[in-house]
Short mmCIF file of C-alpha atoms and ligand atoms in Angstrom, two decimals:
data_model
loop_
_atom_site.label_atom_id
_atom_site.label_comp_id
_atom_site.label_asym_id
_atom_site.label_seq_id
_atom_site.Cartn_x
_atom_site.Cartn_y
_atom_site.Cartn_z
CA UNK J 1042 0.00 0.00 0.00
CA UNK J 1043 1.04 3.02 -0.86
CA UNK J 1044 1.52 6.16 1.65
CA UNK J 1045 -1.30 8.43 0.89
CA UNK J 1046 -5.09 7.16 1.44
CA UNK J 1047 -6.05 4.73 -1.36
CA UNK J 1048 -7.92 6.54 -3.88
CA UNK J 1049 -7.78 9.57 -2.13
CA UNK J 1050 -6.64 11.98 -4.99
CA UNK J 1051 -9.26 13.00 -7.36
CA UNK J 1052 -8.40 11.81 -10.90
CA UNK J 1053 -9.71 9.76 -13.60
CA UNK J 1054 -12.32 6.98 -12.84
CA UNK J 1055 -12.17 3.95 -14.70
CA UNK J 1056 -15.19 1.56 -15.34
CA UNK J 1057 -14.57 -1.91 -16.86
CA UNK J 1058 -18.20 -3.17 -18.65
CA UNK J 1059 -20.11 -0.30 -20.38
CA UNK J 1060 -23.85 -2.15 -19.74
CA UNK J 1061 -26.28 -1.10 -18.09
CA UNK J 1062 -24.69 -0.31 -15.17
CA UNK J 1063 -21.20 0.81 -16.49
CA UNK J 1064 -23.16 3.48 -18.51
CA UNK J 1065 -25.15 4.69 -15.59
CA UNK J 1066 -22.18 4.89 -13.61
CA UNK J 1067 -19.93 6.62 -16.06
CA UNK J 1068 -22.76 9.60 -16.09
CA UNK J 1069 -22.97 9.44 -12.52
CA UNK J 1070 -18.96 9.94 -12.21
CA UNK J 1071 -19.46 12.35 -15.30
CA UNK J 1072 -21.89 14.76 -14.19
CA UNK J 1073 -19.87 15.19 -10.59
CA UNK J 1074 -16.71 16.51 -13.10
CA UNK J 1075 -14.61 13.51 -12.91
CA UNK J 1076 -12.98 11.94 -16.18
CA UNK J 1077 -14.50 8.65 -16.94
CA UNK J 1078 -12.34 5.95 -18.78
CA UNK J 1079 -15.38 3.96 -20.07
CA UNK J 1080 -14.24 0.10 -20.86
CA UNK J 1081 -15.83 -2.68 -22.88
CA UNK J 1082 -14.69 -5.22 -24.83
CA UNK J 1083 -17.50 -4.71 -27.11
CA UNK J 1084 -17.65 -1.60 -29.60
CA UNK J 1085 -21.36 -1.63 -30.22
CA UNK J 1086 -21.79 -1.55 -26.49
CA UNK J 1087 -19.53 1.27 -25.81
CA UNK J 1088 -21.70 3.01 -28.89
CA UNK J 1089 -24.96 2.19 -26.87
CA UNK J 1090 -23.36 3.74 -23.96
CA UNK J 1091 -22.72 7.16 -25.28
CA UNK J 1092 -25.89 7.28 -26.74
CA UNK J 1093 -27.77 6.72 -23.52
CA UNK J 1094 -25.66 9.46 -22.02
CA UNK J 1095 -26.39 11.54 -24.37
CA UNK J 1096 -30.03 10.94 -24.65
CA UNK J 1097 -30.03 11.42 -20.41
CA UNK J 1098 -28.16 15.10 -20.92
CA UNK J 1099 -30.24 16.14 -23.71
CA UNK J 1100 -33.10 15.51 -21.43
CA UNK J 1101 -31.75 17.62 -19.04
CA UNK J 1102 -31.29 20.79 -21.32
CA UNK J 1103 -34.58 20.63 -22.54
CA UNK J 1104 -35.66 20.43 -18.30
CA UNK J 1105 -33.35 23.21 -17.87
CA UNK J 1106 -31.63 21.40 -15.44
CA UNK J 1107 -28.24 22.42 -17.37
CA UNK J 1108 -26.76 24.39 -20.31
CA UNK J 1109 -25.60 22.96 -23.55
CA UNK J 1110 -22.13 24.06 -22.59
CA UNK J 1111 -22.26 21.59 -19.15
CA UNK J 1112 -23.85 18.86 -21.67
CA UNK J 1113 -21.16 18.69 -23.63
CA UNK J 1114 -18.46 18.95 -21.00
CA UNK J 1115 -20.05 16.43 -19.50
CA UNK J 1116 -20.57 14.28 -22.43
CA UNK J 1117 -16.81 14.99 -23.26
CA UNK J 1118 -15.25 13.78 -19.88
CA UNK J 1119 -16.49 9.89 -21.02
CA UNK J 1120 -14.01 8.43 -22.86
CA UNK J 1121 -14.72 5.42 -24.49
CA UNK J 1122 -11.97 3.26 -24.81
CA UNK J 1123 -11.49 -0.59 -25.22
CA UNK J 1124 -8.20 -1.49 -24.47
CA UNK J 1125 -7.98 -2.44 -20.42
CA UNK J 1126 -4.78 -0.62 -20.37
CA UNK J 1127 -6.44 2.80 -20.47
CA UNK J 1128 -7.51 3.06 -17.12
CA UNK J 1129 -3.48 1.87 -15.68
CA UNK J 1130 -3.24 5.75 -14.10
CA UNK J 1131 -7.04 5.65 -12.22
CA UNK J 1132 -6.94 6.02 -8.75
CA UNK J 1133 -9.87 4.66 -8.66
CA UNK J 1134 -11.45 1.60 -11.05
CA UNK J 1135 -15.24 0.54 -10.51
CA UNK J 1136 -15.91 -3.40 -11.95
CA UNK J 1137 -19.07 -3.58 -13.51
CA UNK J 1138 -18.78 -7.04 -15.75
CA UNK J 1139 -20.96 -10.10 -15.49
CA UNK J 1140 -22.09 -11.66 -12.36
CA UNK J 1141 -19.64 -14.10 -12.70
CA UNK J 1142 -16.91 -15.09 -9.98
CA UNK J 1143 -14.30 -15.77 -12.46
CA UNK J 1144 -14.53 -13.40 -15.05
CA UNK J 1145 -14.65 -10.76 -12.50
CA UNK J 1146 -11.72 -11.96 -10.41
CA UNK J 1147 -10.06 -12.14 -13.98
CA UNK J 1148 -10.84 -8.39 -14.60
CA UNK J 1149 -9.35 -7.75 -10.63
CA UNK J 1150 -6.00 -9.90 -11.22
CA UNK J 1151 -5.50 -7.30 -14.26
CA UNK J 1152 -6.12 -4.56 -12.77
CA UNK J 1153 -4.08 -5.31 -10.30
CA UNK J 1154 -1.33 -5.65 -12.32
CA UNK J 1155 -2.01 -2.51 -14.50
CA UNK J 1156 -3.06 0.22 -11.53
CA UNK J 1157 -0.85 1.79 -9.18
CA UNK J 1158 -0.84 -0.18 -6.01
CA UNK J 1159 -2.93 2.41 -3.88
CA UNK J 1160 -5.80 2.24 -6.21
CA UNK J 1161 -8.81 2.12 -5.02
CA UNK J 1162 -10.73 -1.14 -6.73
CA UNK J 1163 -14.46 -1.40 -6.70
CA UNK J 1164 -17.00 -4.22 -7.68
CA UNK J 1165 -20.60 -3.66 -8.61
CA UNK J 1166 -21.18 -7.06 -8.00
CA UNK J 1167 -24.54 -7.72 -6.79
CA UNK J 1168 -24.15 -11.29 -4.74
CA UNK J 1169 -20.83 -11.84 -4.87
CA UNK J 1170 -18.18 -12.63 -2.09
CA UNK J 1171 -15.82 -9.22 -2.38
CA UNK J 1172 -13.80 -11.92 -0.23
CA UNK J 1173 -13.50 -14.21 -2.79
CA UNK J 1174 -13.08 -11.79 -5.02
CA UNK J 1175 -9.72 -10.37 -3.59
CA UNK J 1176 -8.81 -13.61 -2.24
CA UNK J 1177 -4.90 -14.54 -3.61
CA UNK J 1178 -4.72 -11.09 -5.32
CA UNK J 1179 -1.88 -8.14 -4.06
CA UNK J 1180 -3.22 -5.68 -1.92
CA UNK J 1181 -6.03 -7.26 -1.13
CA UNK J 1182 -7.32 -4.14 1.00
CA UNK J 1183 -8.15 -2.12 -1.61
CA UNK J 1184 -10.52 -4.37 -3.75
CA UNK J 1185 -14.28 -3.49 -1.88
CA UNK J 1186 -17.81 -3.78 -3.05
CA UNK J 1187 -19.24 -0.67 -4.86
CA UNK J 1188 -22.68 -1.70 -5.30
CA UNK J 1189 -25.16 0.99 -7.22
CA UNK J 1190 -28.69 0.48 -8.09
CA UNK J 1191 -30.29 0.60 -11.28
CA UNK J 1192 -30.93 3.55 -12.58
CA UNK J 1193 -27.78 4.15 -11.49
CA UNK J 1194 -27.90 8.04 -12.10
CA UNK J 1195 -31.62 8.15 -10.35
CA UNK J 1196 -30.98 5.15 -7.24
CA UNK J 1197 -29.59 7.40 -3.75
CA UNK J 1198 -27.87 3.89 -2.48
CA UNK J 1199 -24.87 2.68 -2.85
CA UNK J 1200 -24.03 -0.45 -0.54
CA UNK J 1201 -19.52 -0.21 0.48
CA UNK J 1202 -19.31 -3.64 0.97
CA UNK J 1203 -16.32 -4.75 3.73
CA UNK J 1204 -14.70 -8.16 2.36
CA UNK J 1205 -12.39 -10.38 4.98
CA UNK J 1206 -8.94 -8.28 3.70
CA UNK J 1207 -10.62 -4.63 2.97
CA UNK J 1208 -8.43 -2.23 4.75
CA UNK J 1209 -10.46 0.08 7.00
CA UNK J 1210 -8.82 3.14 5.34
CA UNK J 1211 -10.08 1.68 1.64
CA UNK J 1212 -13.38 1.22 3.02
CA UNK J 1213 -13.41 4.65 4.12
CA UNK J 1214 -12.03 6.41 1.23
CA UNK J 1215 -15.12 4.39 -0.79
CA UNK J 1216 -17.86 5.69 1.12
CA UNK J 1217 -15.96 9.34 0.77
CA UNK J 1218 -16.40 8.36 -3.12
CA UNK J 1219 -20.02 7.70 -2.42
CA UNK J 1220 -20.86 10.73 -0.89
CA UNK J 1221 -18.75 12.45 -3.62
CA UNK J 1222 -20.53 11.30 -6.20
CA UNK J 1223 -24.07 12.73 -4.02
CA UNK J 1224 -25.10 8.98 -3.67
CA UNK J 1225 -25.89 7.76 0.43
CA UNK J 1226 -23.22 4.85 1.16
CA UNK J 1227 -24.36 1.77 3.54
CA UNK J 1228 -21.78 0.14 4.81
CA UNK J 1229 -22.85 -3.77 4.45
CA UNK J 1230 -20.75 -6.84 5.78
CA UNK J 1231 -19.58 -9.78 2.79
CA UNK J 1232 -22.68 -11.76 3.33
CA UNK J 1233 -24.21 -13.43 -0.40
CA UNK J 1234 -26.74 -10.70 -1.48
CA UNK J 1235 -25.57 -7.90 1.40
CA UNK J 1236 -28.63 -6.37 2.62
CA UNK J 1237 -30.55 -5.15 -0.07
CA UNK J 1238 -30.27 -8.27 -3.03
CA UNK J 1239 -30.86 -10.49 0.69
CA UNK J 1240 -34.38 -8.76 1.44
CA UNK J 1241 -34.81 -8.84 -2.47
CA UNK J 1242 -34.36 -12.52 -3.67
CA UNK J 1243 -37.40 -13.98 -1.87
CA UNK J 1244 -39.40 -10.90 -2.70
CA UNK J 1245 -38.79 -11.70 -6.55
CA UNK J 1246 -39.48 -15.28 -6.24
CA UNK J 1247 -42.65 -15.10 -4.23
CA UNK J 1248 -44.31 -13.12 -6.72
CA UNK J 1249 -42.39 -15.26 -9.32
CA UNK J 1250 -44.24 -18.72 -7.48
CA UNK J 1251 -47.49 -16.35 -7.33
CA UNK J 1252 -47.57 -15.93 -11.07
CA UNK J 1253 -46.71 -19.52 -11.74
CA UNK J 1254 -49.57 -20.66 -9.36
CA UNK J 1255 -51.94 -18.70 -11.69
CA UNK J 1256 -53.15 -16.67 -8.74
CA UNK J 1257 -52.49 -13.27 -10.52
CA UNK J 1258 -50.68 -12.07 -13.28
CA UNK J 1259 -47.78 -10.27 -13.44
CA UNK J 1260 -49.06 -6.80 -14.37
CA UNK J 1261 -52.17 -7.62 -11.38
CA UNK J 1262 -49.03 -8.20 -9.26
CA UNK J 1263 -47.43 -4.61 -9.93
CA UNK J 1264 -50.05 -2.99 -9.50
CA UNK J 1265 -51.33 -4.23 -6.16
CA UNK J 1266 -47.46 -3.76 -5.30
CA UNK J 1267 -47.44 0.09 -6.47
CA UNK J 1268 -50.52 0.73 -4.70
CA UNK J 1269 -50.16 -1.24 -1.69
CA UNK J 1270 -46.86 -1.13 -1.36
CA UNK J 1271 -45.81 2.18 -2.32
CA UNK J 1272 -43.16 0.66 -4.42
CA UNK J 1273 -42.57 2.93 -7.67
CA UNK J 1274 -42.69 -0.21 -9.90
CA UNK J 1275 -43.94 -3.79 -9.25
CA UNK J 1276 -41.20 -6.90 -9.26
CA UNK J 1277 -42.07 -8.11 -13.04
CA UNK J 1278 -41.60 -4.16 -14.01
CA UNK J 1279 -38.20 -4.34 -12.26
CA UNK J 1280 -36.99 -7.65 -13.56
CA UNK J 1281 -37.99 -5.99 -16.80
CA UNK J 1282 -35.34 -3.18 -16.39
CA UNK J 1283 -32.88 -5.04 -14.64
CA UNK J 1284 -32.72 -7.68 -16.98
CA UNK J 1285 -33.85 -11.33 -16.66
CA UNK J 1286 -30.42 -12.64 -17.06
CA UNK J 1287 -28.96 -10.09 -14.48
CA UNK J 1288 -31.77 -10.90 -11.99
CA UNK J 1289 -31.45 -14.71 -12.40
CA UNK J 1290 -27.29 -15.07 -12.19
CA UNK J 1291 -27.79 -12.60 -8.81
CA UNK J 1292 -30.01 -14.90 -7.64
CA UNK J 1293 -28.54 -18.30 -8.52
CA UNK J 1294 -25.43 -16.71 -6.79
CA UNK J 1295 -27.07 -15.84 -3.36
CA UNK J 1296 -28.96 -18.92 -3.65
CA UNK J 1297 -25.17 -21.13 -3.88
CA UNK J 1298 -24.00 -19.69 -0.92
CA UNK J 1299 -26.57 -20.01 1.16
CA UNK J 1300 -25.86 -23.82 0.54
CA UNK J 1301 -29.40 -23.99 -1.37
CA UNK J 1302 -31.82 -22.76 1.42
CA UNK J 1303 -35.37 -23.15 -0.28
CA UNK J 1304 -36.11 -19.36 0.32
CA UNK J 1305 -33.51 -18.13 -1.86
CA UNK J 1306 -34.64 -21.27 -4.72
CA UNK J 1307 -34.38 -19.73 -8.46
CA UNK J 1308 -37.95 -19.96 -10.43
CA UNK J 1309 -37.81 -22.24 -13.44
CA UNK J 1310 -39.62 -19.97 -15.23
CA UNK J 1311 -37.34 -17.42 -15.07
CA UNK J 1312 -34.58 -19.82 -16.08
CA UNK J 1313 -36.85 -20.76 -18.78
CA UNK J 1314 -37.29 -16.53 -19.86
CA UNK J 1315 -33.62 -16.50 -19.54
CA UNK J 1316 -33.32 -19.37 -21.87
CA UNK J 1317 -35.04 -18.18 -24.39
CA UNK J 1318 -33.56 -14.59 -24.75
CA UNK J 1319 -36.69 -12.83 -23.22
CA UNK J 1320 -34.01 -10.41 -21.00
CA UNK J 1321 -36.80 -7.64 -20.09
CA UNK J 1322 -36.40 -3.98 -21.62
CA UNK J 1323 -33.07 -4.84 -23.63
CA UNK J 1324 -34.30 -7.54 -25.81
CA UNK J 1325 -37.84 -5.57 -25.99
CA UNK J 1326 -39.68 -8.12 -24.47
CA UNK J 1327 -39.82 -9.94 -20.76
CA UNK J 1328 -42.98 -10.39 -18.14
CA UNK J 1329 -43.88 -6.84 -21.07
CA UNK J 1330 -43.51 -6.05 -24.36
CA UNK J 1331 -41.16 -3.07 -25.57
CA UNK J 1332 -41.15 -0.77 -28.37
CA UNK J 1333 -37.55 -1.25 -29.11
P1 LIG G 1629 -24.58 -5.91 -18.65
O1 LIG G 1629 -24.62 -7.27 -19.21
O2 LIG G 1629 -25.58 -4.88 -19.10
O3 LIG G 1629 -23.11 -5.26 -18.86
C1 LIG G 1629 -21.91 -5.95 -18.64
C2 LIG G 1629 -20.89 -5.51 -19.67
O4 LIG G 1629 -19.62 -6.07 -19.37
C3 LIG G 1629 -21.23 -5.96 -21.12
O5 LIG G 1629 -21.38 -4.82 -21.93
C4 LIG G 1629 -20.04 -6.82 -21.53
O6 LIG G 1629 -19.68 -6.63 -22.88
C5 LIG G 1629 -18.97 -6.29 -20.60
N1 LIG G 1629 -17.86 -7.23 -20.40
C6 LIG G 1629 -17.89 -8.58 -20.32
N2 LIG G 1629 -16.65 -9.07 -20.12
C7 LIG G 1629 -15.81 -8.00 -20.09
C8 LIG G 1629 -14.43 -7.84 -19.91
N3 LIG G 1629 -13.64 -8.90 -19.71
N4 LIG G 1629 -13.90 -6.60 -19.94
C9 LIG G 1629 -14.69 -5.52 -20.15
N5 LIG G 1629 -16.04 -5.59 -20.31
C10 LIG G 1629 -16.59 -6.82 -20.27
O7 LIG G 1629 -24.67 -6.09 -17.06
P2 LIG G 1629 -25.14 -5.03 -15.94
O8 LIG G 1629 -26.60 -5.15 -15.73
O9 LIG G 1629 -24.53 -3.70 -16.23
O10 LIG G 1629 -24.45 -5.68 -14.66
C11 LIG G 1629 -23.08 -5.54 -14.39
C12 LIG G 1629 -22.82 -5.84 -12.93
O11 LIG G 1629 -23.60 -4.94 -12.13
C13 LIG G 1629 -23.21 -7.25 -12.50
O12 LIG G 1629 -22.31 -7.69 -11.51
C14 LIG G 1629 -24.60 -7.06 -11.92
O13 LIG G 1629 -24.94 -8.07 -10.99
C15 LIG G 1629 -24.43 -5.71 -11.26
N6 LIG G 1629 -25.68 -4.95 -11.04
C16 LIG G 1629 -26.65 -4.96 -12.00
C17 LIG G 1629 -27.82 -4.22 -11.77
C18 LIG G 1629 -28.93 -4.16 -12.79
O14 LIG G 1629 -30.05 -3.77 -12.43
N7 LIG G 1629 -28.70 -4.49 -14.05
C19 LIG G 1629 -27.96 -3.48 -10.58
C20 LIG G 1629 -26.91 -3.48 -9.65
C21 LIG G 1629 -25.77 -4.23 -9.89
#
């Protein structure tokens, strides 16, 4: 570890995986001035990407909310960039890849070579283990969960996640990044799901098995959510913009490492959704149909 706080001086933020949530992220980093090295190692979705920024900061001129001159500054401090190497002089790097252990410890054993030992390492990861994550890695201290919500630039919470080896001083320099960015940091111990994806698993499969035993249909199940519930949209809505895929590896993950407790137990329809490339909003169709 380096001498100064990990992190600590404001630079360049690097995000590896332009999706749905590296996007959100990048304007969330973007609009609070910080350069964004945007990362993908697909073209089309680093295109996608800087269209959706766009298409958020054009919205907001035509609110008023801000000038065309702090549109396109903002626009302009997202740089697009494939190569992995392009984010080796962040002092801070935010994972937002697959939910998938190995391909995101892959992404963290490169970055650990490329970045400057006192960089600051995030994960998005929804479910899983930040200790596993860092686990065999140098400077395991500095590699801590960073988990937004989706929208990313519209969601308050952002859970700092303390693996077994995340130095105190890391941990605290990410929830000063929180705050920085105007988000609310909980701090949440390296249990599968944290707190939020814990209280949300059964909560998606309940109305999941509802559906499934033909009591009510999915859009009868938002709405007696919404109104009930006060919740702004109903769980098929959500899995909708979350994506199917995204919402079924999260919960396959938590559902592994709570050694298979029936609570947690993914819905074969939803496998079956995932199966057949009915993601939610992205593919234009899930539990809705989209105008693509
Ligand atoms: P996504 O599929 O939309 O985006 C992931 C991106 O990573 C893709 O564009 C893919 O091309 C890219 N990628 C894959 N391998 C890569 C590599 N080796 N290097 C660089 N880029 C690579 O997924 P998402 O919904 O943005 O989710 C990303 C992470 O955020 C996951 O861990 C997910 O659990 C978590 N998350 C998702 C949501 C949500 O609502 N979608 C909310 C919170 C957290």
């Amino acid at each position: 570890m380096g001498s100064h706080v990990p992190g600590g001086s404001p630079g360049a933020v690097g995000i590896v995986g332009a999706g749905t949530m590296g996007a959100g992220i990048a304007l969330v980093c973007a609009r609070r001035g910080r350069r964004v090295y945007l990362q993908d190692i697909k073209p089309e979705v680093l295109d996608a990407a800087q269209a959706y920024i766009d298409s958020i900061l054009t919205k907001d001129v035509a609110k008023g909310r801000i000038s065309e001159e702090e549109k396109r500054k903002t626009h302009d401090l997202v740089e697009p960039v494939q190569d992995m190497a392009a984010l080796s002089s962040c002092p801070i790097v935010i994972e937002a890849v697959p939910e998938k252990l190995e391909l995101k410890r892959s992404v963290f054993a490169r970055l650990t070579k490329l970045c400057g030992s006192d960089a600051l390492l995030l994960s998005n990861t929804s479910s899983l283990s930040i200790t596993e994550l860092a686990a065999g890695l140098p400077h395991p201290d500095r590699i801590i969960g960073f988990h937004f919500f989706n929208p990313a630039p519209v969601m308050p919470l952002v859970e700092v996640i303390r693996g077994h080896k995340s130095g105190e001083a890391c941990v605290a320099a990410a929830r000063r990044f929180a705050e920085e960015l105007g988000k609310v940091p909980v701090l949440a111990e390296d249990s599968p799901g944290f707190i939020v994806n814990r209280v949300a698993r059964p909560y998606y499969n309940e109305a999941l098995r509802i559906m499934g035993d033909r009591m009510a249909r999915p859009e009868q199940i938002d709405r007696i959510m919404k109104l009930a519930g006060g919740f702004k949209m109903g769980p098929f809505e959500l899995q909708d913009l979350i994506g199917l895929d995204v919402n079924l590896a999260t919960t396959e993950s938590v559902y592994t490492r709570f050694y298979h407790e029936s609570r947690f137990k993914p819905s074969r329809l939803q496998q079956r959704m995932v199966q057949a490339g009915s993601l939610g909003r992205k593919t234009g169709e899930g539990f809705y149909p989209y105008d693509q």
